[in-house]
Amino acid sequence: MGTRTSPVTELLRADTEGVLLPLVDAALPCGPTEVDPGTAGRMVRPYTWLVEHVGPDGLRLTGSGYLPPASVAAAAEEFGLRRTWTGSFAREETALPVLVLRESAQQLGLLRRRAGVLRRSVPAARALGDPVALWHLVAEGLPLRSSGEDGGRAGLLLLLAVAAGSDSPYRDVAAGLSALGGSGGTAVTARAAADLCAATAWVLTWTGAIRGNDLLGTLRPTPDGTLLARAALGHLA
């Protein structure tokens, strides 16, 4: 059996100009990434709430595969989404923050869907009551998988940018994708980069790992976010 090459090493091999070296050097942890229970609990609170809401017996989805309206309303109330998001919370398909929370919980392996019922995964059920364990489950699930080579690389580049404490994460993702020949060799814009890594960015948003408005140029990693991103990169090594 051959040795497994880490995704970061694969990026560096593909970067023939060495554009990514400074970002990688700034991002990679020098030692173990430890998180205290208070910080972990605060960051994973949205996922803790959702896993608890699903319950030990599971939660039946609508015929179209969405959370039932009562669950959407409960999430909106729990997290004050009506104050921060313009839109309807009558159904999950029109409540984007709730939709991406549920979808990301599935992609992270915290929830499973079977026969129209959403159920806790075994690891997530075991981690309830242990925020540090749940925090590491989230870190292990990052970056979320995206379609296409550019999508997969974009999520990883976003983790590197957040781990490095970048002042402009999407610009760094765009520069990385451009160096790797994304978009057929043409320069990738920050807006296009944001779209490509949106799934991972939503997890970072829900956990408070990034804050601000990317359209206004104010999006920044938080210190807690840098820790989470470094833990995720450590799991990929």
PDB file of N, CA and C in Angstrom, residues 99-162:
ATOM      1  N   LEU A  99     -31.729  25.959   5.820  1.00  0.00           N
ATOM      2  CA  LEU A  99     -31.449  24.941   4.803  1.00  0.00           C
ATOM      3  C   LEU A  99     -29.982  24.533   4.824  1.00  0.00           C
ATOM      4  N   VAL A 100     -29.079  25.523   4.830  1.00  0.00           N
ATOM      5  CA  VAL A 100     -27.657  25.186   4.785  1.00  0.00           C
ATOM      6  C   VAL A 100     -27.185  24.594   6.112  1.00  0.00           C
ATOM      7  N   LEU A 101     -27.821  24.964   7.212  1.00  0.00           N
ATOM      8  CA  LEU A 101     -27.469  24.346   8.494  1.00  0.00           C
ATOM      9  C   LEU A 101     -27.778  22.854   8.459  1.00  0.00           C
ATOM     10  N   ARG A 102     -28.966  22.515   7.997  1.00  0.00           N
ATOM     11  CA  ARG A 102     -29.351  21.101   7.937  1.00  0.00           C
ATOM     12  C   ARG A 102     -28.496  20.340   6.919  1.00  0.00           C
ATOM     13  N   GLU A 103     -28.313  20.925   5.730  1.00  0.00           N
ATOM     14  CA  GLU A 103     -27.515  20.243   4.712  1.00  0.00           C
ATOM     15  C   GLU A 103     -26.065  20.061   5.161  1.00  0.00           C
ATOM     16  N   SER A 104     -25.508  21.077   5.802  1.00  0.00           N
ATOM     17  CA  SER A 104     -24.121  20.958   6.249  1.00  0.00           C
ATOM     18  C   SER A 104     -23.990  19.936   7.373  1.00  0.00           C
ATOM     19  N   ALA A 105     -25.004  19.846   8.239  1.00  0.00           N
ATOM     20  CA  ALA A 105     -24.971  18.822   9.293  1.00  0.00           C
ATOM     21  C   ALA A 105     -24.931  17.427   8.685  1.00  0.00           C
ATOM     22  N   GLN A 106     -25.631  17.241   7.575  1.00  0.00           N
ATOM     23  CA  GLN A 106     -25.585  15.951   6.892  1.00  0.00           C
ATOM     24  C   GLN A 106     -24.216  15.730   6.246  1.00  0.00           C
ATOM     25  N   GLN A 107     -23.686  16.758   5.586  1.00  0.00           N
ATOM     26  CA  GLN A 107     -22.391  16.617   4.932  1.00  0.00           C
ATOM     27  C   GLN A 107     -21.259  16.404   5.938  1.00  0.00           C
ATOM     28  N   LEU A 108     -21.406  16.977   7.119  1.00  0.00           N
ATOM     29  CA  LEU A 108     -20.406  16.793   8.167  1.00  0.00           C
ATOM     30  C   LEU A 108     -20.507  15.430   8.839  1.00  0.00           C
ATOM     31  N   GLY A 109     -21.559  14.683   8.517  1.00  0.00           N
ATOM     32  CA  GLY A 109     -21.741  13.361   9.101  1.00  0.00           C
ATOM     33  C   GLY A 109     -22.404  13.373  10.461  1.00  0.00           C
ATOM     34  N   LEU A 110     -23.043  14.496  10.819  1.00  0.00           N
ATOM     35  CA  LEU A 110     -23.730  14.576  12.109  1.00  0.00           C
ATOM     36  C   LEU A 110     -25.139  14.011  12.030  1.00  0.00           C
ATOM     37  N   LEU A 111     -25.742  14.110  10.863  1.00  0.00           N
ATOM     38  CA  LEU A 111     -27.097  13.612  10.637  1.00  0.00           C
ATOM     39  C   LEU A 111     -27.111  12.721   9.408  1.00  0.00           C
ATOM     40  N   ARG A 112     -28.023  11.759   9.396  1.00  0.00           N
ATOM     41  CA  ARG A 112     -28.207  10.864   8.253  1.00  0.00           C
ATOM     42  C   ARG A 112     -29.678  10.886   7.854  1.00  0.00           C
ATOM     43  N   ARG A 113     -29.905  10.757   6.578  1.00  0.00           N
ATOM     44  CA  ARG A 113     -31.284  10.686   6.086  1.00  0.00           C
ATOM     45  C   ARG A 113     -31.548   9.280   5.572  1.00  0.00           C
ATOM     46  N   ARG A 114     -32.634   8.692   6.073  1.00  0.00           N
ATOM     47  CA  ARG A 114     -32.986   7.338   5.643  1.00  0.00           C
ATOM     48  C   ARG A 114     -34.503   7.213   5.606  1.00  0.00           C
ATOM     49  N   ALA A 115     -35.005   6.815   4.439  1.00  0.00           N
ATOM     50  CA  ALA A 115     -36.446   6.595   4.260  1.00  0.00           C
ATOM     51  C   ALA A 115     -37.263   7.805   4.693  1.00  0.00           C
ATOM     52  N   GLY A 116     -36.774   8.996   4.329  1.00  0.00           N
ATOM     53  CA  GLY A 116     -37.521  10.212   4.621  1.00  0.00           C
ATOM     54  C   GLY A 116     -37.443  10.689   6.052  1.00  0.00           C
ATOM     55  N   VAL A 117     -36.561  10.081   6.844  1.00  0.00           N
ATOM     56  CA  VAL A 117     -36.412  10.465   8.251  1.00  0.00           C
ATOM     57  C   VAL A 117     -34.972  10.915   8.490  1.00  0.00           C
ATOM     58  N   LEU A 118     -34.822  12.048   9.144  1.00  0.00           N
ATOM     59  CA  LEU A 118     -33.507  12.562   9.507  1.00  0.00           C
ATOM     60  C   LEU A 118     -33.133  11.996  10.876  1.00  0.00           C
ATOM     61  N   ARG A 119     -31.959  11.379  10.956  1.00  0.00           N
ATOM     62  CA  ARG A 119     -31.546  10.738  12.207  1.00  0.00           C
ATOM     63  C   ARG A 119     -30.145  11.190  12.609  1.00  0.00           C
ATOM     64  N   ARG A 120     -29.903  11.151  13.911  1.00  0.00           N
ATOM     65  CA  ARG A 120     -28.564  11.425  14.412  1.00  0.00           C
ATOM     66  C   ARG A 120     -27.598  10.336  13.949  1.00  0.00           C
ATOM     67  N   SER A 121     -26.386  10.729  13.586  1.00  0.00           N
ATOM     68  CA  SER A 121     -25.364   9.714  13.344  1.00  0.00           C
ATOM     69  C   SER A 121     -24.875   9.201  14.697  1.00  0.00           C
ATOM     70  N   VAL A 122     -24.274   8.033  14.686  1.00  0.00           N
ATOM     71  CA  VAL A 122     -23.764   7.464  15.939  1.00  0.00           C
ATOM     72  C   VAL A 122     -22.707   8.376  16.573  1.00  0.00           C
ATOM     73  N   PRO A 123     -21.725   8.891  15.791  1.00  0.00           N
ATOM     74  CA  PRO A 123     -20.739   9.784  16.413  1.00  0.00           C
ATOM     75  C   PRO A 123     -21.366  11.044  17.002  1.00  0.00           C
ATOM     76  N   ALA A 124     -22.345  11.629  16.301  1.00  0.00           N
ATOM     77  CA  ALA A 124     -22.977  12.847  16.806  1.00  0.00           C
ATOM     78  C   ALA A 124     -23.761  12.574  18.077  1.00  0.00           C
ATOM     79  N   ALA A 125     -24.464  11.454  18.114  1.00  0.00           N
ATOM     80  CA  ALA A 125     -25.223  11.101  19.317  1.00  0.00           C
ATOM     81  C   ALA A 125     -24.288  10.911  20.509  1.00  0.00           C
ATOM     82  N   ARG A 126     -23.147  10.291  20.268  1.00  0.00           N
ATOM     83  CA  ARG A 126     -22.178  10.077  21.348  1.00  0.00           C
ATOM     84  C   ARG A 126     -21.574  11.393  21.827  1.00  0.00           C
ATOM     85  N   ALA A 127     -21.471  12.370  20.915  1.00  0.00           N
ATOM     86  CA  ALA A 127     -20.823  13.638  21.256  1.00  0.00           C
ATOM     87  C   ALA A 127     -21.749  14.612  21.972  1.00  0.00           C
ATOM     88  N   LEU A 128     -23.041  14.340  22.007  1.00  0.00           N
ATOM     89  CA  LEU A 128     -23.951  15.223  22.731  1.00  0.00           C
ATOM     90  C   LEU A 128     -23.535  15.276  24.201  1.00  0.00           C
ATOM     91  N   GLY A 129     -23.433  16.461  24.723  1.00  0.00           N
ATOM     92  CA  GLY A 129     -22.953  16.625  26.089  1.00  0.00           C
ATOM     93  C   GLY A 129     -21.450  16.773  26.187  1.00  0.00           C
ATOM     94  N   ASP A 130     -20.755  16.624  25.060  1.00  0.00           N
ATOM     95  CA  ASP A 130     -19.298  16.776  25.012  1.00  0.00           C
ATOM     96  C   ASP A 130     -18.964  17.724  23.861  1.00  0.00           C
ATOM     97  N   PRO A 131     -19.023  19.043  24.105  1.00  0.00           N
ATOM     98  CA  PRO A 131     -18.836  20.001  23.011  1.00  0.00           C
ATOM     99  C   PRO A 131     -17.485  19.900  22.325  1.00  0.00           C
ATOM    100  N   VAL A 132     -16.459  19.510  23.053  1.00  0.00           N
ATOM    101  CA  VAL A 132     -15.143  19.373  22.425  1.00  0.00           C
ATOM    102  C   VAL A 132     -15.163  18.242  21.400  1.00  0.00           C
ATOM    103  N   ALA A 133     -15.817  17.140  21.730  1.00  0.00           N
ATOM    104  CA  ALA A 133     -15.923  16.026  20.786  1.00  0.00           C
ATOM    105  C   ALA A 133     -16.715  16.436  19.556  1.00  0.00           C
ATOM    106  N   LEU A 134     -17.809  17.181  19.748  1.00  0.00           N
ATOM    107  CA  LEU A 134     -18.606  17.614  18.604  1.00  0.00           C
ATOM    108  C   LEU A 134     -17.833  18.616  17.761  1.00  0.00           C
ATOM    109  N   TRP A 135     -17.077  19.484  18.404  1.00  0.00           N
ATOM    110  CA  TRP A 135     -16.230  20.451  17.698  1.00  0.00           C
ATOM    111  C   TRP A 135     -15.244  19.728  16.790  1.00  0.00           C
ATOM    112  N   HIS A 136     -14.651  18.661  17.302  1.00  0.00           N
ATOM    113  CA  HIS A 136     -13.700  17.904  16.483  1.00  0.00           C
ATOM    114  C   HIS A 136     -14.409  17.160  15.351  1.00  0.00           C
ATOM    115  N   LEU A 137     -15.639  16.728  15.560  1.00  0.00           N
ATOM    116  CA  LEU A 137     -16.391  16.113  14.463  1.00  0.00           C
ATOM    117  C   LEU A 137     -16.607  17.114  13.339  1.00  0.00           C
ATOM    118  N   VAL A 138     -16.932  18.353  13.707  1.00  0.00           N
ATOM    119  CA  VAL A 138     -17.103  19.399  12.694  1.00  0.00           C
ATOM    120  C   VAL A 138     -15.780  19.646  11.976  1.00  0.00           C
ATOM    121  N   ALA A 139     -14.701  19.767  12.737  1.00  0.00           N
ATOM    122  CA  ALA A 139     -13.391  20.005  12.125  1.00  0.00           C
ATOM    123  C   ALA A 139     -13.003  18.876  11.173  1.00  0.00           C
ATOM    124  N   GLU A 140     -13.271  17.641  11.577  1.00  0.00           N
ATOM    125  CA  GLU A 140     -12.930  16.484  10.745  1.00  0.00           C
ATOM    126  C   GLU A 140     -13.720  16.465   9.440  1.00  0.00           C
ATOM    127  N   GLY A 141     -14.899  17.079   9.440  1.00  0.00           N
ATOM    128  CA  GLY A 141     -15.734  17.072   8.241  1.00  0.00           C
ATOM    129  C   GLY A 141     -15.395  18.151   7.239  1.00  0.00           C
ATOM    130  N   LEU A 142     -14.485  19.053   7.596  1.00  0.00           N
ATOM    131  CA  LEU A 142     -14.129  20.170   6.720  1.00  0.00           C
ATOM    132  C   LEU A 142     -12.885  19.852   5.895  1.00  0.00           C
ATOM    133  N   PRO A 143     -12.799  20.420   4.682  1.00  0.00           N
ATOM    134  CA  PRO A 143     -13.820  21.232   4.008  1.00  0.00           C
ATOM    135  C   PRO A 143     -14.936  20.357   3.458  1.00  0.00           C
ATOM    136  N   LEU A 144     -16.102  20.953   3.298  1.00  0.00           N
ATOM    137  CA  LEU A 144     -17.201  20.196   2.706  1.00  0.00           C
ATOM    138  C   LEU A 144     -16.901  19.933   1.241  1.00  0.00           C
ATOM    139  N   ARG A 145     -17.303  18.782   0.790  1.00  0.00           N
ATOM    140  CA  ARG A 145     -17.046  18.400  -0.596  1.00  0.00           C
ATOM    141  C   ARG A 145     -17.923  19.218  -1.536  1.00  0.00           C
ATOM    142  N   SER A 146     -17.304  19.686  -2.615  1.00  0.00           N
ATOM    143  CA  SER A 146     -18.033  20.434  -3.633  1.00  0.00           C
ATOM    144  C   SER A 146     -17.815  19.748  -4.966  1.00  0.00           C
ATOM    145  N   SER A 147     -18.706  20.013  -5.892  1.00  0.00           N
ATOM    146  CA  SER A 147     -18.598  19.384  -7.205  1.00  0.00           C
ATOM    147  C   SER A 147     -17.461  20.018  -7.991  1.00  0.00           C
ATOM    148  N   GLY A 148     -16.747  19.209  -8.728  1.00  0.00           N
ATOM    149  CA  GLY A 148     -15.686  19.710  -9.584  1.00  0.00           C
ATOM    150  C   GLY A 148     -14.386  19.934  -8.828  1.00  0.00           C
ATOM    151  N   GLU A 149     -13.283  19.941  -9.565  1.00  0.00           N
ATOM    152  CA  GLU A 149     -11.970  20.109  -8.947  1.00  0.00           C
ATOM    153  C   GLU A 149     -11.825  21.473  -8.298  1.00  0.00           C
ATOM    154  N   ASP A 150     -12.307  22.531  -8.978  1.00  0.00           N
ATOM    155  CA  ASP A 150     -12.203  23.873  -8.411  1.00  0.00           C
ATOM    156  C   ASP A 150     -12.974  23.986  -7.105  1.00  0.00           C
ATOM    157  N   GLY A 151     -14.154  23.378  -7.042  1.00  0.00           N
ATOM    158  CA  GLY A 151     -14.953  23.439  -5.829  1.00  0.00           C
ATOM    159  C   GLY A 151     -14.262  22.772  -4.659  1.00  0.00           C
ATOM    160  N   GLY A 152     -13.645  21.623  -4.916  1.00  0.00           N
ATOM    161  CA  GLY A 152     -12.933  20.926  -3.856  1.00  0.00           C
ATOM    162  C   GLY A 152     -11.731  21.710  -3.364  1.00  0.00           C
ATOM    163  N   ARG A 153     -11.002  22.298  -4.296  1.00  0.00           N
ATOM    164  CA  ARG A 153      -9.831  23.080  -3.911  1.00  0.00           C
ATOM    165  C   ARG A 153     -10.223  24.363  -3.189  1.00  0.00           C
ATOM    166  N   ALA A 154     -11.337  24.965  -3.590  1.00  0.00           N
ATOM    167  CA  ALA A 154     -11.749  26.242  -3.005  1.00  0.00           C
ATOM    168  C   ALA A 154     -12.022  26.112  -1.514  1.00  0.00           C
ATOM    169  N   GLY A 155     -12.692  25.043  -1.112  1.00  0.00           N
ATOM    170  CA  GLY A 155     -12.968  24.842   0.305  1.00  0.00           C
ATOM    171  C   GLY A 155     -11.690  24.684   1.108  1.00  0.00           C
ATOM    172  N   LEU A 156     -10.732  23.949   0.565  1.00  0.00           N
ATOM    173  CA  LEU A 156      -9.449  23.755   1.241  1.00  0.00           C
ATOM    174  C   LEU A 156      -8.680  25.073   1.327  1.00  0.00           C
ATOM    175  N   LEU A 157      -8.697  25.842   0.249  1.00  0.00           N
ATOM    176  CA  LEU A 157      -8.022  27.139   0.254  1.00  0.00           C
ATOM    177  C   LEU A 157      -8.657  28.094   1.262  1.00  0.00           C
ATOM    178  N   LEU A 158      -9.978  28.016   1.413  1.00  0.00           N
ATOM    179  CA  LEU A 158     -10.638  28.862   2.409  1.00  0.00           C
ATOM    180  C   LEU A 158     -10.172  28.490   3.814  1.00  0.00           C
ATOM    181  N   LEU A 159     -10.057  27.199   4.098  1.00  0.00           N
ATOM    182  CA  LEU A 159      -9.538  26.782   5.403  1.00  0.00           C
ATOM    183  C   LEU A 159      -8.124  27.317   5.624  1.00  0.00           C
ATOM    184  N   LEU A 160      -7.295  27.260   4.599  1.00  0.00           N
ATOM    185  CA  LEU A 160      -5.934  27.782   4.718  1.00  0.00           C
ATOM    186  C   LEU A 160      -5.953  29.279   5.005  1.00  0.00           C
ATOM    187  N   ALA A 161      -6.820  30.014   4.312  1.00  0.00           N
ATOM    188  CA  ALA A 161      -6.898  31.462   4.511  1.00  0.00           C
ATOM    189  C   ALA A 161      -7.371  31.804   5.918  1.00  0.00           C
ATOM    190  N   VAL A 162      -8.372  31.078   6.401  1.00  0.00           N
ATOM    191  CA  VAL A 162      -8.882  31.330   7.750  1.00  0.00           C
ATOM    192  C   VAL A 162      -7.841  30.930   8.796  1.00  0.00           C
TER     193      VAL A 162
END
